[in-house]
Coordinates of C-alpha atoms in Angstrom, one line a residue:
M449 CA 82.2 108.8 113.6
F450 CA 84.8 107.2 111.4
D451 CA 88.9 105.5 112.6
T452 CA 90.1 107.0 109.4
I453 CA 89.7 109.3 106.4
I454 CA 91.7 109.4 103.6
R455 CA 91.4 113.1 102.0
N456 CA 92.0 113.4 98.0
V457 CA 93.0 109.8 95.8
R458 CA 92.5 109.0 93.0
V459 CA 90.5 106.1 92.3
I460 CA 88.7 103.6 89.0
K461 CA 85.3 104.4 88.7
D462 CA 83.1 103.3 85.1
D463 CA 86.1 104.5 82.3
A464 CA 87.7 107.7 84.3
W465 CA 89.3 108.2 87.6
H466 CA 88.2 110.3 90.3
F467 CA 88.9 112.7 93.3
V468 CA 87.6 110.4 96.1
D469 CA 87.6 110.4 100.1
L470 CA 87.7 107.1 101.9
G471 CA 86.3 106.8 105.3
I472 CA 86.6 103.8 107.2
I473 CA 85.1 101.9 110.0
D474 CA 86.7 99.1 111.7
E475 CA 89.0 98.2 109.2
S476 CA 85.7 98.6 105.7
F477 CA 85.1 101.1 103.2
A478 CA 82.4 102.9 105.1
E479 CA 82.0 105.6 102.2
I480 CA 83.6 106.4 99.4
S481 CA 82.4 110.5 98.3
P482 CA 83.4 113.0 96.7
N483 CA 84.2 115.6 99.5
I484 CA 83.5 112.7 103.4
T485 CA 81.7 114.9 105.8
G486 CA 82.1 114.1 110.1
S487 CA 84.6 113.3 111.7
S488 CA 87.4 110.9 112.2
K489 CA 89.9 109.7 114.9
S490 CA 92.7 110.5 112.1
E491 CA 93.2 111.7 108.0
V492 CA 95.5 112.1 105.7
D493 CA 96.3 113.7 102.9
G494 CA 95.7 112.0 100.1
D495 CA 97.4 114.8 97.6
S496 CA 96.7 113.6 94.8
A497 CA 97.6 110.3 94.5
Y498 CA 96.6 107.5 92.8
C499 CA 94.8 104.1 95.1
L500 CA 94.1 101.1 93.5
P501 CA 92.7 97.9 95.6
G502 CA 95.4 95.7 97.6
S503 CA 96.6 92.8 95.2
V504 CA 95.2 89.3 95.8
D505 CA 98.3 87.8 95.6
L506 CA 97.2 83.2 94.8
H507 CA 101.1 81.8 94.3
V508 CA 103.1 82.5 96.6
H509 CA 106.3 80.0 98.1
F510 CA 107.3 81.2 101.4
N511 CA 108.6 77.6 102.6
E512 CA 107.5 77.8 106.4
P513 CA 108.2 75.5 108.7
G514 CA 111.2 73.3 107.7
R515 CA 113.1 76.4 105.3
I516 CA 112.8 79.9 106.1
H517 CA 116.6 79.9 105.7
W518 CA 114.9 79.8 101.7
E519 CA 112.2 82.3 102.7
G520 CA 109.4 82.4 105.6
F521 CA 106.0 84.1 106.2
T522 CA 107.8 87.6 108.3
T523 CA 109.9 88.5 105.6
G524 CA 108.6 87.3 102.8
S525 CA 104.5 89.1 104.1
A526 CA 106.7 92.0 104.4
A527 CA 107.6 91.8 100.7
A528 CA 104.1 91.2 99.8
S529 CA 103.1 93.9 101.9
A530 CA 105.8 96.6 100.6
A531 CA 104.3 96.0 96.9
G532 CA 100.7 96.8 97.0
I533 CA 99.3 92.5 97.7
S534 CA 96.4 92.7 101.0
Y535 CA 95.8 89.3 100.6
L536 CA 97.8 86.1 99.5
A537 CA 97.7 82.4 98.9
E538 CA 100.5 80.3 99.9
M539 CA 101.0 76.8 98.1
P540 CA 101.5 74.0 99.6
L541 CA 105.4 72.4 98.1
N542 CA 108.7 73.3 99.4
S543 CA 107.6 73.7 103.3
I544 CA 108.8 70.4 105.8
P545 CA 105.7 69.3 106.0
S546 CA 104.3 69.5 103.0
T547 CA 100.5 70.8 103.7
T548 CA 99.5 67.5 102.3
S549 CA 97.1 66.8 106.1
V550 CA 95.4 68.1 108.5
D551 CA 98.5 67.4 110.8
A552 CA 100.1 69.4 108.4
L553 CA 97.9 72.3 107.9
N554 CA 98.0 72.7 111.7
T555 CA 101.5 72.3 111.6
K556 CA 102.3 75.0 109.6
L557 CA 99.2 77.4 110.9
A558 CA 101.4 76.7 114.0
A559 CA 104.5 78.3 112.2
I560 CA 102.8 80.8 111.3
N561 CA 100.3 82.5 113.6
N562 CA 101.4 85.7 114.3
K563 CA 104.0 86.4 111.0
S564 CA 102.6 87.8 108.3
Y565 CA 101.9 91.4 107.7
V566 CA 99.3 90.4 105.0
D567 CA 96.6 88.5 105.1
F568 CA 96.2 85.0 103.9
G569 CA 95.0 81.5 102.6
L570 CA 96.2 77.7 101.5
W571 CA 96.1 75.7 98.9
G572 CA 96.1 72.3 99.2
G573 CA 98.8 69.3 98.4
I574 CA 98.1 66.8 95.5
V575 CA 100.9 63.2 95.9
P576 CA 99.7 60.4 96.0
G577 CA 99.1 58.0 98.1
N578 CA 97.1 61.3 99.8
I579 CA 93.5 59.8 98.2
N580 CA 91.8 60.7 102.1
D581 CA 92.9 63.8 102.6
I582 CA 91.4 66.1 100.4
E583 CA 88.0 66.1 102.6
P584 CA 89.7 66.8 105.5
L585 CA 91.6 69.2 103.7
A586 CA 89.4 71.1 102.2
K587 CA 86.9 71.3 105.6
A588 CA 89.4 73.0 107.4
G589 CA 89.7 75.6 105.3
V590 CA 92.0 75.3 101.8
I591 CA 91.2 77.9 99.5
G592 CA 92.4 74.8 96.6
F593 CA 95.0 72.0 95.4
K594 CA 97.2 71.9 93.6
A595 CA 99.5 69.0 91.9
F596 CA 102.4 68.8 90.1
M597 CA 101.9 66.4 86.0
I598 CA 105.9 66.7 86.2
P599 CA 108.9 66.2 89.2
S600 CA 108.6 69.6 91.2
G601 CA 112.0 69.1 92.0
N602 CA 111.3 69.0 95.4
V603 CA 111.1 64.9 96.4
D604 CA 108.7 65.6 100.2
F605 CA 106.2 66.4 96.9
L606 CA 105.8 63.9 94.1
N607 CA 104.6 64.9 90.4
S608 CA 100.8 63.3 90.1
D609 CA 100.2 61.2 87.3
R610 CA 96.4 60.8 85.1
S611 CA 95.1 58.3 86.7
T612 CA 96.3 60.3 90.6
L613 CA 94.9 63.2 89.3
R614 CA 91.9 61.8 87.6
E615 CA 90.1 60.1 91.7
A616 CA 92.2 63.2 92.2
M617 CA 90.1 65.2 90.6
Y618 CA 86.4 63.7 91.4
R619 CA 87.2 63.5 95.7
I620 CA 87.8 68.0 94.4
A621 CA 84.8 68.0 92.8
Q622 CA 82.8 67.4 95.8
T623 CA 84.3 70.0 97.6
G624 CA 83.5 72.3 95.0
L625 CA 87.1 73.5 95.6
R626 CA 89.8 74.0 92.4
L627 CA 93.2 71.9 91.3
A628 CA 96.1 74.1 89.9
L629 CA 98.4 71.9 88.2
H630 CA 101.5 72.8 87.6
A631 CA 100.7 71.5 83.4
E632 CA 104.3 70.2 81.3
D633 CA 103.8 66.4 80.3
P634 CA 106.8 65.1 81.7
I635 CA 107.4 63.0 78.4
V636 CA 107.2 66.5 76.6
V637 CA 109.9 68.0 78.5
N638 CA 112.8 64.5 78.9
R639 CA 112.0 64.7 75.4
A640 CA 113.5 68.1 74.2
S641 CA 115.5 67.2 78.1
E642 CA 118.2 64.3 76.2
R643 CA 119.0 66.3 73.5
L644 CA 120.0 69.6 75.4
K645 CA 122.0 67.1 78.5
R646 CA 125.3 68.5 77.4
T647 CA 123.8 72.0 77.1
V648 CA 124.4 75.4 80.3
S649 CA 122.0 78.5 78.8
A650 CA 118.8 80.0 79.6
F651 CA 118.7 79.4 75.6
D652 CA 118.5 75.5 76.3
W653 CA 117.1 75.8 79.6
D654 CA 114.0 77.5 77.2
A655 CA 114.1 74.2 74.2
S656 CA 114.3 71.6 76.8
R657 CA 110.6 72.8 78.5
P658 CA 109.5 74.0 75.0
V659 CA 105.7 75.3 75.1
E660 CA 104.4 71.7 73.1
A661 CA 104.6 71.0 77.1
E662 CA 102.5 73.2 78.5
I663 CA 99.9 72.9 76.1
S664 CA 100.4 68.6 75.9
A665 CA 99.7 68.6 80.2
T666 CA 97.3 71.3 79.3
K667 CA 94.8 69.4 77.2
T668 CA 94.9 66.3 79.4
A669 CA 94.2 68.5 82.5
I670 CA 91.0 69.7 80.6
E671 CA 89.7 66.4 79.6
L672 CA 89.6 65.5 83.7
S673 CA 87.8 68.0 84.2
L674 CA 85.7 67.2 80.8
E675 CA 85.4 63.3 83.2
T676 CA 85.5 64.7 86.0
G677 CA 83.5 68.4 86.8
C678 CA 86.7 69.4 88.9
P679 CA 87.3 73.1 87.9
I680 CA 90.9 73.5 87.5
T681 CA 93.5 76.2 87.8
I682 CA 96.4 76.0 84.5
V683 CA 99.2 78.7 86.8
H684 CA 102.0 80.3 85.0
V685 CA 100.4 80.0 82.0
S686 CA 104.3 81.4 79.3
S687 CA 102.7 81.4 76.4
A688 CA 99.6 82.3 74.1
E689 CA 99.5 79.1 72.3
V690 CA 98.8 77.4 75.0
L691 CA 95.4 80.2 75.6
S692 CA 93.5 78.9 72.5
V693 CA 93.6 75.2 74.4
I694 CA 92.1 77.0 77.3
Q695 CA 89.7 78.7 75.0
N696 CA 88.5 75.9 73.0
A697 CA 87.8 74.2 76.5
K698 CA 85.6 77.1 78.4
R699 CA 84.0 76.5 75.1
Q700 CA 82.8 72.8 75.7
G701 CA 81.3 73.9 79.1
V702 CA 84.2 72.9 81.3
D703 CA 85.3 76.0 84.5
I704 CA 88.8 76.4 83.9
I705 CA 91.1 79.4 84.1
C706 CA 94.1 80.3 82.8
E707 CA 97.1 83.0 85.5
T708 CA 100.1 84.1 84.5
C709 CA 102.8 85.8 85.9
P710 CA 104.2 89.6 85.9
H711 CA 108.1 87.4 85.0
Y712 CA 105.8 86.6 81.5
L713 CA 105.4 89.8 81.2
L714 CA 108.2 91.9 82.1
L715 CA 111.4 89.1 80.7
T716 CA 112.7 87.4 78.1
R717 CA 115.1 84.3 77.9
V718 CA 117.6 86.7 76.8
D719 CA 117.4 89.0 80.3
A720 CA 117.1 85.0 81.3
D721 CA 120.7 84.3 80.7
N722 CA 122.0 88.1 80.7
I723 CA 121.0 88.3 84.9
G724 CA 122.0 84.4 85.2
A725 CA 120.2 81.1 87.0
D726 CA 117.8 84.8 89.7
A727 CA 115.8 84.9 86.1
K728 CA 115.5 80.0 86.3
C729 CA 111.8 79.2 86.5
A730 CA 109.4 76.4 85.2
P731 CA 107.9 76.4 83.1
P732 CA 111.0 78.8 81.2
L733 CA 111.5 82.6 80.0
R734 CA 110.5 82.6 76.2
S735 CA 111.0 84.7 73.6
K736 CA 110.4 88.4 73.0
A737 CA 107.5 86.9 70.8
R738 CA 106.0 84.9 72.7
M739 CA 106.1 87.4 75.4
R740 CA 105.0 90.3 73.1
A741 CA 101.9 87.6 72.2
L742 CA 101.0 87.0 75.6
E743 CA 100.7 91.0 77.0
V744 CA 98.3 90.5 73.9
A745 CA 96.5 88.1 75.4
I746 CA 96.3 89.6 77.9
F747 CA 94.1 93.1 76.7
D748 CA 92.6 90.6 74.7
N749 CA 90.8 89.2 77.8
L750 CA 92.5 85.8 77.6
I751 CA 93.8 85.2 81.0
D752 CA 92.2 85.4 84.3
T753 CA 94.5 86.0 86.9
I754 CA 98.5 86.9 87.5
G755 CA 100.4 85.9 90.7
S756 CA 104.1 86.5 91.2
D757 CA 105.0 82.7 92.0
H758 CA 107.4 84.1 93.9
S759 CA 109.8 81.4 94.2
P760 CA 113.1 81.6 96.6
S761 CA 116.1 80.3 97.9
P762 CA 118.8 80.8 99.3
P763 CA 121.7 82.2 97.6
E764 CA 123.7 79.0 97.7
M765 CA 121.2 76.9 95.7
K766 CA 121.4 79.5 92.7
E767 CA 125.6 80.7 92.2
G768 CA 128.6 77.9 91.5
Q769 CA 126.3 76.1 88.8
S770 CA 125.7 75.4 85.2
F771 CA 121.8 77.2 84.3
F772 CA 120.8 73.9 84.7
D773 CA 121.6 72.9 87.8
A774 CA 120.0 76.0 89.4
W775 CA 117.1 75.7 92.1
G776 CA 113.2 76.6 89.6
G777 CA 112.4 79.5 91.2
I778 CA 112.4 83.8 90.4
A779 CA 112.2 85.7 94.0
G780 CA 109.7 88.6 93.1
I781 CA 106.9 89.3 95.2
Q782 CA 108.1 93.3 95.8
H783 CA 108.3 94.0 93.1
G784 CA 106.5 92.1 89.8
Y785 CA 103.0 93.7 90.2
P786 CA 104.6 96.7 91.0
L787 CA 106.9 96.9 88.2
L788 CA 103.7 96.5 86.2
I789 CA 101.8 99.6 86.7
S790 CA 104.7 101.5 85.5
R791 CA 105.0 98.9 82.1
Y792 CA 101.3 99.8 81.4
G793 CA 101.5 103.3 83.3
M794 CA 99.1 104.5 85.3
D795 CA 97.9 107.5 82.7
V796 CA 96.6 104.5 79.9
L797 CA 92.7 103.6 81.8
P798 CA 92.3 100.1 79.9
R799 CA 95.4 98.6 80.5
I800 CA 95.4 99.2 84.2
K801 CA 91.8 98.3 84.4
T802 CA 93.0 95.3 82.9
I803 CA 95.9 95.2 85.4
Q804 CA 93.5 95.9 88.5
R805 CA 91.1 93.2 86.9
L806 CA 93.7 90.3 87.0
C807 CA 95.7 91.4 89.5
C808 CA 92.9 92.4 92.5
E809 CA 89.4 91.5 91.4
N810 CA 89.2 88.3 90.1
P811 CA 91.7 86.8 91.9
A812 CA 89.5 87.4 94.7
K813 CA 86.3 86.3 92.8
V814 CA 88.3 82.8 91.8
I815 CA 88.8 82.1 95.9
N816 CA 85.1 83.2 96.4
L817 CA 87.7 85.9 98.7
T818 CA 84.4 88.2 98.8
S819 CA 86.0 91.1 101.1
K820 CA 88.7 91.7 99.0
G821 CA 89.8 92.6 95.2
A822 CA 88.2 96.3 95.0
I823 CA 87.2 99.1 96.8
D824 CA 84.1 99.5 97.1
L825 CA 81.9 100.0 100.8
N826 CA 82.1 96.9 103.4
K827 CA 84.6 95.9 101.6
D828 CA 88.2 95.5 103.5
A829 CA 89.9 98.4 103.6
D830 CA 92.6 97.5 102.0
F831 CA 94.9 99.9 99.1
T832 CA 97.7 101.6 98.1
L833 CA 98.7 104.8 97.9
I834 CA 100.0 105.5 94.1
K835 CA 102.3 108.4 93.0
E836 CA 104.0 108.4 89.3
L837 CA 107.8 109.2 89.3
E838 CA 109.2 113.0 87.0
S839 CA 112.5 110.3 86.6
T840 CA 112.7 106.7 86.5
S841 CA 114.2 105.1 89.6
V842 CA 116.4 102.0 89.5
I843 CA 116.3 98.9 91.8
D844 CA 118.4 98.0 93.9
G845 CA 118.7 94.7 96.2
S846 CA 119.0 96.9 98.8
S847 CA 115.6 98.1 98.8
L848 CA 114.4 94.4 99.2
L849 CA 113.1 93.4 102.0
T850 CA 113.1 89.5 101.0
R851 CA 116.0 86.8 103.9
H852 CA 117.4 86.9 100.3
Q853 CA 118.6 90.4 98.3
R854 CA 118.1 88.2 95.0
S855 CA 115.8 89.4 92.5
A856 CA 116.1 88.6 88.9
Y857 CA 114.7 92.0 88.9
I858 CA 117.0 94.3 90.7
G859 CA 118.5 96.3 88.2
A860 CA 115.0 97.3 86.3
K861 CA 113.7 100.8 85.9
I862 CA 110.1 101.6 87.4
N863 CA 108.5 105.0 86.7
I864 CA 106.2 104.6 90.0
E865 CA 106.1 104.9 93.5
L866 CA 103.7 102.4 95.9
I867 CA 103.8 105.3 99.0
T868 CA 102.0 103.9 101.6
S869 CA 99.7 100.4 101.7
W870 CA 97.4 99.9 104.5
L871 CA 95.3 96.5 105.4
R872 CA 91.8 96.5 106.5
G873 CA 92.5 99.9 107.5
N874 CA 95.5 100.6 109.6
L875 CA 99.3 101.4 107.7
V876 CA 101.6 99.1 107.5
S877 CA 104.1 100.4 104.8
S878 CA 105.6 103.6 103.4
D879 CA 107.5 104.5 101.0
G880 CA 108.5 101.0 100.1
K881 CA 109.0 100.3 104.0
L882 CA 107.4 98.8 106.8
L883 CA 106.5 100.5 109.4
E884 CA 107.1 99.3 113.2
T885 CA 104.0 97.6 114.3
P886 CA 103.6 94.1 115.1
P887 CA 101.9 91.9 111.8
R888 CA 98.4 92.5 111.2
G889 CA 97.6 90.4 108.7
K890 CA 95.2 87.4 109.4
F891 CA 94.9 83.4 107.8
I892 CA 91.4 83.5 106.2
P893 CA 89.4 80.2 106.2
Y894 CA 87.4 79.7 102.4
S895 CA 84.3 80.5 103.4
Y896 CA 81.6 78.4 101.0

């Protein structure tokens, strides 16, 4: 007997949408076929909805413990669930303490126990002086490590210079894990910022952290990867110019992948100037031409993953100050992924397949998360049912499940509706609202 059967939904198979039923037993897909026979404890009419796998977001900041007035796992994961995300990986900074030791990891796990509405993993941090924490963190189950090549904006998480990175990368290579890098060259940024220190607009912010800073830092990371054998990820790539450097490295045999974020595909520096500090991030939002070039790149298979880089803060850190002085981070976890689906259309199959690959399949493969990322037999029954709207809807701040009703996407138009989101066969959210059930999300350590 099935626990649940979802009837009459459309899934992508090969190069077409196919109508199927989904049979779920013990939180996994037990049968996927056009007409499941047999009994079940419950049955749901999918009403011809599109069905996509639960998304896997490898880049979020929930700031717990220590800064839950910024976000916290309860509200952050609730918003993730409403977005169709079934697994997320939290970065090691902006919480107190930063996740740079096993003690800090255990403190975090105790603080967030039974608080997440989606499954999750945790990144370990690389900072000056924690070289001996790398192997213990790997054994404790972190999915990889994160380092900043430029000051992070947080004194609790210092950036790493070339020497620190080299030493850390030799150690990380021995664990088999990956180092994710915020790749901006501080020398290039400092030089550009000095010329613009008296200016305040989003255009000036873009100019103060030029694409050349990303290119320079990425080249350094590649050199160190070649030397140490450490696999690397360049996170939140903002411009297609960086991709040519990464593609050249791949041809040299470097184990390197690149991530971009929804905001670099949905927003430009003009939008940032209009929206204000809620659209401030680093690297900055770029020109429309650069956004279009990045968009072309994702459909040319030059990008490996898409992550939200959800980085919230209290309203007072965004208000009453210049664009330069405001906290840098976009709170976009609830609408970034749905807006990408809306932008590229459920009926344009090559495009929606690309979004599914970058947001679901590839991120799961990157961290060896074999139970997630696809609608397939024996995988976790994580999925989202989606309907296209007859007319566009406008995102309103009151719909946000995050701690603060602030987002760069408020006012954006969307033409789809996420009807329901399911985690391991359990209904978690419906019509953008969280069900009144206890959080079911669990910590999934890295599996070697």
